[in-house]
Short mmCIF file of C-alpha atoms and ligand atoms in Angstrom, two decimals:
data_model
loop_
_atom_site.label_atom_id
_atom_site.label_comp_id
_atom_site.label_asym_id
_atom_site.label_seq_id
_atom_site.Cartn_x
_atom_site.Cartn_y
_atom_site.Cartn_z
CA UNK H 1365 71.37 100.60 53.38
CA UNK H 1366 74.89 102.06 53.18
CA UNK H 1367 77.85 99.67 53.13
CA UNK H 1368 79.17 99.13 56.66
CA UNK H 1369 75.94 100.33 58.28
CA UNK H 1370 74.85 98.02 61.12
CA UNK H 1371 71.87 95.97 59.93
CA UNK H 1372 70.66 94.41 63.18
CA UNK H 1373 71.71 96.23 66.29
CA UNK H 1374 74.19 98.81 67.33
CA UNK H 1375 75.24 97.96 70.87
CA UNK H 1376 76.87 100.41 73.23
CA UNK H 1377 80.56 99.43 73.46
CA UNK H 1378 81.84 99.91 77.01
CA UNK H 1379 85.00 102.02 77.00
CA UNK H 1380 84.44 103.18 73.39
CA UNK H 1381 80.91 104.45 72.66
CA UNK H 1382 79.69 107.82 73.86
CA UNK H 1383 76.23 107.77 75.50
CA UNK H 1384 73.65 108.98 72.98
CA UNK H 1385 71.44 111.82 74.18
CA UNK H 1386 68.57 110.48 72.03
CA UNK H 1387 68.32 107.26 74.08
CA UNK H 1388 69.10 108.72 77.51
CA UNK H 1389 65.46 108.24 78.63
CA UNK H 1390 65.45 104.48 77.87
CA UNK H 1391 66.49 102.61 81.04
CA UNK H 1392 67.93 99.48 79.37
CA UNK H 1393 70.32 98.99 76.48
CA UNK H 1394 72.31 96.37 74.62
CA UNK H 1395 75.98 96.73 75.47
CA UNK H 1396 79.29 95.00 74.81
CA UNK H 1397 81.15 94.56 78.09
CA UNK H 1398 84.82 93.58 78.42
CA UNK H 1399 85.33 90.55 80.68
CA UNK H 1400 87.77 91.43 83.49
CA UNK H 1401 87.52 88.26 85.61
CA UNK H 1402 86.04 84.81 85.04
CA UNK H 1403 86.87 81.88 87.34
CA UNK H 1404 85.29 78.73 88.74
CA UNK H 1405 84.23 79.03 92.39
CA UNK H 1406 83.54 75.28 92.66
CA UNK H 1407 82.85 72.38 90.30
CA UNK H 1408 79.57 73.87 88.98
CA UNK H 1409 79.56 77.65 89.42
CA UNK H 1410 81.53 80.45 87.76
CA UNK H 1411 82.07 84.03 88.87
CA UNK H 1412 82.06 86.52 86.02
CA UNK H 1413 82.97 90.21 86.27
CA UNK H 1414 82.52 92.65 83.39
CA UNK H 1415 83.03 96.36 82.87
CA UNK H 1416 79.64 97.93 82.45
CA UNK H 1417 78.07 101.03 80.92
CA UNK H 1418 76.49 103.75 83.05
CA UNK H 1419 73.04 102.42 82.15
CA UNK H 1420 73.92 98.86 83.15
CA UNK H 1421 75.37 100.17 86.43
CA UNK H 1422 71.98 101.68 87.26
CA UNK H 1423 70.77 98.09 87.85
CA UNK H 1424 68.91 97.63 91.14
CA UNK H 1425 68.96 94.51 93.37
CA UNK H 1426 66.88 91.67 91.92
CA UNK H 1427 66.92 92.99 88.35
CA UNK H 1428 68.54 90.89 85.65
CA UNK H 1429 70.43 91.05 82.38
CA UNK H 1430 69.75 88.98 79.29
CA UNK H 1431 73.09 87.56 78.16
CA UNK H 1432 74.04 86.60 74.62
CA UNK H 1433 76.06 83.50 75.44
CA UNK H 1434 78.58 82.27 72.87
CA UNK H 1435 77.72 78.85 71.44
CA UNK H 1436 79.71 76.03 73.09
CA UNK H 1437 79.57 73.96 69.86
CA UNK H 1438 78.90 74.31 66.12
CA UNK H 1439 75.15 74.92 66.59
CA UNK H 1440 73.40 78.26 67.06
CA UNK H 1441 72.10 79.51 70.39
CA UNK H 1442 68.83 81.21 69.54
CA UNK H 1443 67.90 82.88 72.79
CA UNK H 1444 69.64 84.98 75.37
CA UNK H 1445 69.86 83.60 78.91
CA UNK H 1446 68.68 85.59 81.97
CA UNK H 1447 71.08 86.11 84.88
CA UNK H 1448 70.53 88.28 87.95
CA UNK H 1449 73.23 90.67 88.92
CA UNK H 1450 75.20 89.28 91.86
CA UNK H 1451 77.25 92.32 92.88
CA UNK H 1452 77.24 95.93 91.71
CA UNK H 1453 80.60 97.68 91.93
CA UNK H 1454 79.84 101.26 90.91
CA UNK H 1455 83.24 102.53 92.09
CA UNK H 1456 85.01 100.40 89.47
CA UNK H 1457 82.13 100.44 86.94
CA UNK H 1458 81.71 96.67 87.11
CA UNK H 1459 78.88 94.23 87.46
CA UNK H 1460 79.26 90.64 88.58
CA UNK H 1461 77.40 87.40 87.88
CA UNK H 1462 77.52 84.11 89.76
CA UNK H 1463 76.09 81.36 87.61
CA UNK H 1464 75.68 77.61 87.46
CA UNK H 1465 76.70 75.76 84.29
CA UNK H 1466 73.61 73.73 83.46
CA UNK H 1467 73.15 73.63 79.69
CA UNK H 1468 74.37 74.92 76.34
CA UNK H 1469 73.97 78.61 77.13
CA UNK H 1470 75.86 78.62 80.39
CA UNK H 1471 78.46 76.18 79.03
CA UNK H 1472 79.05 78.64 76.19
CA UNK H 1473 79.20 81.53 78.65
CA UNK H 1474 81.86 79.61 80.58
CA UNK H 1475 84.18 79.74 77.55
CA UNK H 1476 84.59 83.54 77.74
CA UNK H 1477 88.05 84.66 78.72
CA UNK H 1478 89.45 87.85 80.20
CA UNK H 1479 89.48 90.49 77.44
CA UNK H 1480 86.56 88.95 75.52
CA UNK H 1481 83.36 90.93 75.18
CA UNK H 1482 79.99 89.86 76.55
CA UNK H 1483 76.85 91.19 74.90
CA UNK H 1484 74.20 92.00 77.53
CA UNK H 1485 70.76 93.60 77.46
CA UNK H 1486 69.50 95.32 80.57
CA UNK H 1487 68.94 96.09 83.32
CA UNK H 1488 65.56 94.37 83.03
CA UNK H 1489 62.58 93.59 85.23
CA UNK H 1490 61.34 94.75 88.61
CA UNK H 1491 63.73 94.22 91.50
CA UNK H 1492 63.51 94.14 95.31
CA UNK H 1493 62.22 97.01 97.43
CA UNK H 1494 63.93 98.01 100.67
CA UNK H 1495 61.95 100.01 103.23
CA UNK H 1496 64.41 102.18 105.19
CA UNK H 1497 62.11 101.79 108.23
CA UNK H 1498 63.15 98.12 108.48
CA UNK H 1499 65.92 97.50 110.99
CA UNK H 1500 66.72 93.90 110.19
CA UNK H 1501 65.94 91.71 107.19
CA UNK H 1502 66.35 87.99 106.57
CA UNK H 1503 67.49 86.65 103.19
CA UNK H 1504 67.13 82.94 102.51
CA UNK H 1505 68.73 81.48 99.37
CA UNK H 1506 69.61 78.16 97.87
CA UNK H 1507 71.65 77.26 94.79
CA UNK H 1508 71.57 79.90 92.05
CA UNK H 1509 69.17 81.87 94.28
CA UNK H 1510 72.08 82.82 96.51
CA UNK H 1511 73.50 85.00 93.69
CA UNK H 1512 70.25 86.93 93.32
CA UNK H 1513 70.16 87.89 97.01
CA UNK H 1514 73.65 89.46 97.04
CA UNK H 1515 72.75 93.01 95.93
CA UNK H 1516 69.76 93.43 98.29
CA UNK H 1517 72.06 92.51 101.18
CA UNK H 1518 74.62 95.02 99.87
CA UNK H 1519 71.90 97.71 99.68
CA UNK H 1520 70.62 96.91 103.18
CA UNK H 1521 74.12 97.36 104.59
CA UNK H 1522 74.46 100.72 102.81
CA UNK H 1523 71.23 101.82 104.57
CA UNK H 1524 72.33 100.49 107.98
CA UNK H 1525 69.68 97.78 107.87
CA UNK H 1526 70.88 94.57 109.56
CA UNK H 1527 70.96 91.36 107.50
CA UNK H 1528 70.86 87.70 108.42
CA UNK H 1529 71.64 85.54 105.38
CA UNK H 1530 70.62 81.90 105.56
CA UNK H 1531 72.45 80.12 102.74
CA UNK H 1532 71.28 76.60 101.96
CA UNK H 1533 73.49 74.20 100.00
CA UNK H 1534 74.30 70.56 99.28
CA UNK H 1535 77.64 70.80 101.08
CA UNK H 1536 80.08 73.45 102.24
CA UNK H 1537 81.61 73.89 98.74
CA UNK H 1538 78.29 75.28 97.57
CA UNK H 1539 77.81 77.85 100.35
CA UNK H 1540 79.02 80.43 97.86
CA UNK H 1541 79.35 84.10 98.48
CA UNK H 1542 79.49 83.82 102.24
CA UNK H 1543 82.18 86.56 102.04
CA UNK H 1544 79.82 88.98 100.30
CA UNK H 1545 76.99 88.21 102.76
CA UNK H 1546 79.46 88.34 105.67
CA UNK H 1547 80.26 91.97 104.73
CA UNK H 1548 76.53 92.74 104.94
CA UNK H 1549 75.68 90.96 108.19
CA UNK H 1550 75.39 87.52 109.79
CA UNK H 1551 75.67 84.34 107.73
CA UNK H 1552 74.10 81.02 108.67
CA UNK H 1553 75.07 78.16 106.34
CA UNK H 1554 72.72 75.16 106.32
CA UNK H 1555 73.78 71.97 104.55
CA UNK H 1556 72.27 68.78 103.19
CA UNK H 1557 75.32 66.80 104.32
CA UNK H 1558 74.64 67.34 108.04
CA UNK H 1559 70.85 67.67 107.72
CA UNK H 1560 70.83 71.31 108.85
CA UNK H 1561 69.13 72.39 105.56
CA UNK H 1562 65.98 70.46 106.51
CA UNK H 1563 62.89 72.67 106.44
CA UNK H 1564 62.20 72.02 110.16
CA UNK H 1565 65.66 73.31 111.08
CA UNK H 1566 65.40 76.40 108.85
CA UNK H 1567 61.96 77.01 110.42
CA UNK H 1568 63.58 76.96 113.85
CA UNK H 1569 66.27 79.46 112.76
CA UNK H 1570 63.60 81.77 111.31
CA UNK H 1571 61.46 81.33 114.43
CA UNK H 1572 64.37 82.44 116.63
CA UNK H 1573 65.00 85.51 114.43
CA UNK H 1574 61.31 86.43 114.63
CA UNK H 1575 61.34 86.05 118.44
CA UNK H 1576 64.45 88.27 118.63
CA UNK H 1577 62.69 90.89 116.43
CA UNK H 1578 65.35 90.53 113.76
CA UNK H 1579 62.94 89.80 110.92
CA UNK H 1580 61.21 92.95 109.68
CA UNK H 1581 61.09 91.55 106.14
CA UNK H 1582 61.77 88.30 104.31
CA UNK H 1583 63.55 87.81 100.97
CA UNK H 1584 64.03 84.50 99.21
CA UNK H 1585 65.15 82.91 95.96
CA UNK H 1586 66.11 79.48 94.66
CA UNK H 1587 64.01 76.89 96.50
CA UNK H 1588 60.29 76.28 96.35
CA UNK H 1589 60.13 74.50 99.71
CA UNK H 1590 62.05 77.32 101.46
CA UNK H 1591 59.82 79.87 99.73
CA UNK H 1592 56.71 78.01 100.99
CA UNK H 1593 58.16 78.03 104.50
CA UNK H 1594 58.88 81.79 104.46
CA UNK H 1595 55.46 82.48 102.97
CA UNK H 1596 53.74 80.50 105.75
CA UNK H 1597 55.76 82.16 108.54
CA UNK H 1598 55.39 85.58 106.89
CA UNK H 1599 51.62 85.19 106.82
CA UNK H 1600 51.42 83.92 110.41
CA UNK H 1601 53.63 86.71 111.82
CA UNK H 1602 52.60 89.49 109.37
CA UNK H 1603 56.12 89.87 108.03
CA UNK H 1604 56.26 91.35 104.50
CA UNK H 1605 58.16 89.25 102.00
CA UNK H 1606 59.50 89.28 98.48
CA UNK H 1607 60.47 86.34 96.27
CA UNK H 1608 62.65 86.42 93.16
CA UNK H 1609 61.28 83.85 90.73
CA UNK H 1610 63.22 81.99 88.09
CA UNK H 1611 61.48 81.00 84.92
CA UNK H 1612 62.59 79.93 81.47
CA UNK H 1613 62.48 83.05 79.27
CA UNK H 1614 62.65 83.84 75.58
CA UNK H 1615 62.39 87.58 74.83
CA UNK H 1616 62.89 88.82 78.41
CA UNK H 1617 61.04 92.00 77.45
CA UNK H 1618 57.32 91.27 77.69
CA UNK H 1619 55.85 90.37 74.28
CA UNK H 1620 56.28 86.57 73.98
CA UNK H 1621 54.50 85.40 77.20
CA UNK H 1622 56.85 82.39 77.57
CA UNK H 1623 57.53 83.30 81.19
CA UNK H 1624 53.95 83.48 82.52
CA UNK H 1625 53.24 82.12 85.98
CA UNK H 1626 50.10 81.98 88.13
CA UNK H 1627 49.66 84.30 91.13
CA UNK H 1628 46.90 84.61 93.68
CA UNK H 1629 45.74 88.15 94.36
CA UNK H 1630 42.85 88.75 96.81
CA UNK H 1631 41.66 85.16 96.32
CA UNK H 1632 41.70 85.38 92.52
CA UNK H 1633 44.15 83.64 90.16
CA UNK H 1634 46.16 86.00 87.97
CA UNK H 1635 48.73 85.38 85.24
CA UNK H 1636 51.86 87.53 85.27
CA UNK H 1637 55.02 87.66 83.20
CA UNK H 1638 58.11 87.02 85.28
CA UNK H 1639 60.38 89.03 82.95
CA UNK H 1640 58.54 92.33 83.07
CA UNK H 1641 56.16 92.22 86.06
CA UNK H 1642 58.90 90.47 88.08
CA UNK H 1643 61.17 88.64 88.60
CA UNK H 1644 60.56 89.92 92.15
CA UNK H 1645 57.02 89.51 93.50
CA UNK H 1646 55.15 89.85 96.76
CA UNK H 1647 55.64 86.58 98.63
CA UNK H 1648 51.98 86.24 99.59
CA UNK H 1649 50.83 86.67 95.97
CA UNK H 1650 53.29 84.14 94.50
CA UNK H 1651 52.07 80.56 94.34
CA UNK H 1652 55.41 78.82 93.87
CA UNK H 1653 56.81 76.52 91.25
C1 FAD G 2553 65.43 86.41 86.32
C2 FAD G 2553 66.38 85.25 86.33
C3 FAD G 2553 67.58 85.37 86.99
C4 FAD G 2553 68.48 84.29 87.01
N1 FAD G 2553 69.64 84.44 87.67
C5 FAD G 2553 70.52 83.43 87.70
C6 FAD G 2553 71.76 83.57 88.39
O1 FAD G 2553 72.06 84.62 88.98
N2 FAD G 2553 72.61 82.52 88.37
C7 FAD G 2553 72.30 81.34 87.73
O2 FAD G 2553 73.11 80.40 87.75
N3 FAD G 2553 71.15 81.19 87.07
C8 FAD G 2553 70.25 82.19 87.05
N4 FAD G 2553 69.07 82.02 86.37
C9 FAD G 2553 68.82 80.75 85.66
C10 FAD G 2553 69.50 80.79 84.29
O3 FAD G 2553 68.83 81.70 83.47
C11 FAD G 2553 69.46 79.42 83.65
O4 FAD G 2553 70.22 78.52 84.41
C12 FAD G 2553 70.03 79.48 82.24
O5 FAD G 2553 69.18 80.22 81.40
C13 FAD G 2553 70.20 78.09 81.69
O6 FAD G 2553 70.63 78.19 80.34
P1 FAD G 2553 71.40 77.00 79.64
O7 FAD G 2553 71.31 77.23 78.19
O8 FAD G 2553 72.74 76.81 80.23
O9 FAD G 2553 70.58 75.75 80.04
P2 FAD G 2553 69.36 75.10 79.23
O10 FAD G 2553 69.95 74.07 78.31
O11 FAD G 2553 68.49 76.14 78.66
O12 FAD G 2553 68.67 74.42 80.43
C14 FAD G 2553 69.34 73.49 81.28
C15 FAD G 2553 68.46 73.26 82.48
O13 FAD G 2553 68.21 74.50 83.18
C16 FAD G 2553 66.80 74.77 83.24
N5 FAD G 2553 66.59 76.20 82.98
C17 FAD G 2553 66.76 76.85 81.81
N6 FAD G 2553 66.45 78.15 81.93
C18 FAD G 2553 66.08 78.32 83.21
C19 FAD G 2553 65.63 79.42 83.95
N7 FAD G 2553 65.47 80.62 83.41
N8 FAD G 2553 65.36 79.25 85.26
C20 FAD G 2553 65.47 78.04 85.83
N9 FAD G 2553 65.89 76.95 85.18
C21 FAD G 2553 66.18 77.08 83.89
C22 FAD G 2553 66.21 73.94 82.12
O14 FAD G 2553 64.85 73.61 82.41
C23 FAD G 2553 67.10 72.73 82.11
O15 FAD G 2553 66.74 71.80 83.10
C24 FAD G 2553 68.15 83.07 86.35
C25 FAD G 2553 66.93 82.95 85.68
C26 FAD G 2553 66.04 84.02 85.69
C27 FAD G 2553 64.75 83.90 84.98
S1 FES G 2554 60.19 86.12 78.31
FE1 FES G 2554 58.97 86.96 76.71
S2 FES G 2554 57.31 87.82 77.84
FE2 FES G 2554 58.65 87.16 79.40
#
């Protein structure tokens, strides 16, 4: 090996590297992205915006990036952490993340400042599908799941498909991103503090949307009980649905099988890897978590 030659990886540096023709056919890449914005949105969640490469900007709703988070302490962080893209801003060549600080990885991520570089791999996984024949979709998210549903709502708006976003949260501080969803359509916030997030109430809201023919497809992420509710209503009313699943991951690329979950396809149990066969799956085939 020549002195100065990279020994491990040679990431694409946003704003500096020139896209290599030899790797143009590979849909994902490792890239170093300058941080342009990074602020708390409440006591637990941060909003991160980075400049992204052309390949990263090809991300589709529901896909994710595997982030190399800086260590928050003297120890090593061995694995990357998966995060869905929350908003895609192709005009300004930026991608956005909305994430909850839960452990060492995300606490380390939270230390990044404007001007720092974030190492990301992606876009990865299979995202949501939008059928242009649908006139109105319903997205139902809770907690970190709200972030994942942002881009599909953005895409629906771009295709003149109506959106009702039901955002479930502990209290009003955690109904994040209502601005983003408000740009795409109607927003209904349901809270634990006033009891409106109870499954029976969300069922009533969904029932009304179905009766008004404003539910051609269902999308959900972030809560098993809300997923089970949408799955049951979807089956009863023959409404197609998609769920974005979250699962602890290691490689994020397929070979390690850390992220396997059980699915039920035509009455038979099947194991699938969330990182490469998902994270978005048919709602009726997913079993839950
Ligand atoms: C495809 C995908 C997309 C995701 N998108 C987002 C997002 O947009 N915003 C967001 O805030 N989070 C998202 N997550 C969850 C995020 O990856 C985890 O919160 C993160 O990896 C935790 O890392 P940590 O080191 O901070 O915490 P750890 O110390 O690793 O874990 C702290 C706690 O979080 C749980 N946890 C760890 N990894 C995951 C995981 N992958 N899924 C669920 N729980 C986990 C652990 O069981 C533990 O209870 C996503 C996960 C997946 C698989
Ligand atoms: S995380 Fe390694 S196979 Fe999915």
